[in-house]
Amino acid sequence: MREDAFKLTNEEKIDIIKDDVQHILETLGLDLTDDSLKGTPNRVAKMFVKELFGGLNPDRKPSASTFENKYQYGEMLVEKNITVYSTCEHHLLPIVGKAHVAYISNGTVVGLSKMNRIVDYYAKRPQVQERLTIQIVKELQDVLNTKDVACVIDAKHLCVNSRGIRDTESSTITSEFGGKFKDKETKREFLDYIKMDTSF
Ligand SMILES: [Zn+2]
């Protein structure tokens, strides 16, 4: 990101982007006096700044509250099927998928939903899936003070599924294995857990 990324307030950004969206739609020949389109520039601008790309703002980063591992639980903890809604930075089209995250505690644990929040925070940016995977692992390594963190993401990219090659079935898998997860057996255990097809 640029140094001056946060010189403008959210409201100022929304104001500028609103005009840009309006310009795009007008250039395409649409009639913006139409009731259905009238509010679109403002809606899109707000959605960009506050939702889809809200994770660019460090203020939105989930707070790093951790707990002591009182139960002396020494095995890996896996949070699987975390929903990923992101946006591909090459086409600004949705990336939709699941993240599976695991760690082995070295004395510190996090609340389970914290892992979902961290995934969502980094997803809410213009992204590439490889970077997203690495950012999630790095953040959890920092928060948990251990290298023993892993993440696998399986996601569909609408830029592949709905345009260009239009392959609706393909999905993209990325992975990052830190510390003990680089060991064959630990990696195998994690991959076996996320393979389980549990239905609730
Ligand atoms: Zn793309």
Short mmCIF file of N, CA, C and O and ligand atoms in Angstrom, two decimals, residues 88-93 157 159-160 163, ligand 1:
data_model
loop_
_atom_site.label_atom_id
_atom_site.label_comp_id
_atom_site.label_asym_id
_atom_site.label_seq_id
_atom_site.Cartn_x
_atom_site.Cartn_y
_atom_site.Cartn_z
N CYS A 88 -10.53 -10.72 -6.11
CA CYS A 88 -9.26 -10.87 -6.84
C CYS A 88 -8.78 -9.50 -7.30
O CYS A 88 -9.54 -8.70 -7.82
N GLU A 89 -7.49 -9.23 -7.05
CA GLU A 89 -6.98 -7.89 -7.34
C GLU A 89 -6.70 -7.67 -8.82
O GLU A 89 -6.44 -6.56 -9.23
N HIS A 90 -6.78 -8.72 -9.61
CA HIS A 90 -6.54 -8.55 -11.05
C HIS A 90 -7.79 -8.15 -11.80
O HIS A 90 -7.72 -7.50 -12.83
N HIS A 91 -8.94 -8.60 -11.33
CA HIS A 91 -10.20 -8.32 -12.03
C HIS A 91 -11.26 -7.67 -11.14
O HIS A 91 -12.34 -7.33 -11.61
N LEU A 92 -10.98 -7.56 -9.86
CA LEU A 92 -11.97 -7.10 -8.88
C LEU A 92 -13.25 -7.93 -8.94
O LEU A 92 -14.36 -7.41 -8.86
N LEU A 93 -13.08 -9.24 -9.08
CA LEU A 93 -14.22 -10.16 -9.03
C LEU A 93 -14.08 -11.04 -7.79
O LEU A 93 -12.98 -11.21 -7.26
N HIS A 157 -12.53 -18.71 -8.16
CA HIS A 157 -12.28 -17.34 -8.59
C HIS A 157 -13.27 -17.02 -9.70
O HIS A 157 -13.24 -17.68 -10.74
N CYS A 159 -13.30 -14.74 -11.72
CA CYS A 159 -12.65 -14.33 -12.98
C CYS A 159 -12.31 -15.54 -13.85
O CYS A 159 -12.14 -15.40 -15.05
N VAL A 160 -12.23 -16.72 -13.25
CA VAL A 160 -12.00 -17.95 -14.02
C VAL A 160 -13.33 -18.63 -14.33
O VAL A 160 -13.56 -19.13 -15.42
N ARG A 163 -16.01 -15.76 -16.51
CA ARG A 163 -15.56 -15.02 -17.68
C ARG A 163 -14.31 -15.73 -18.23
O ARG A 163 -13.94 -16.78 -17.73
ZN ZN B 1 -8.86 -12.52 -11.32
#
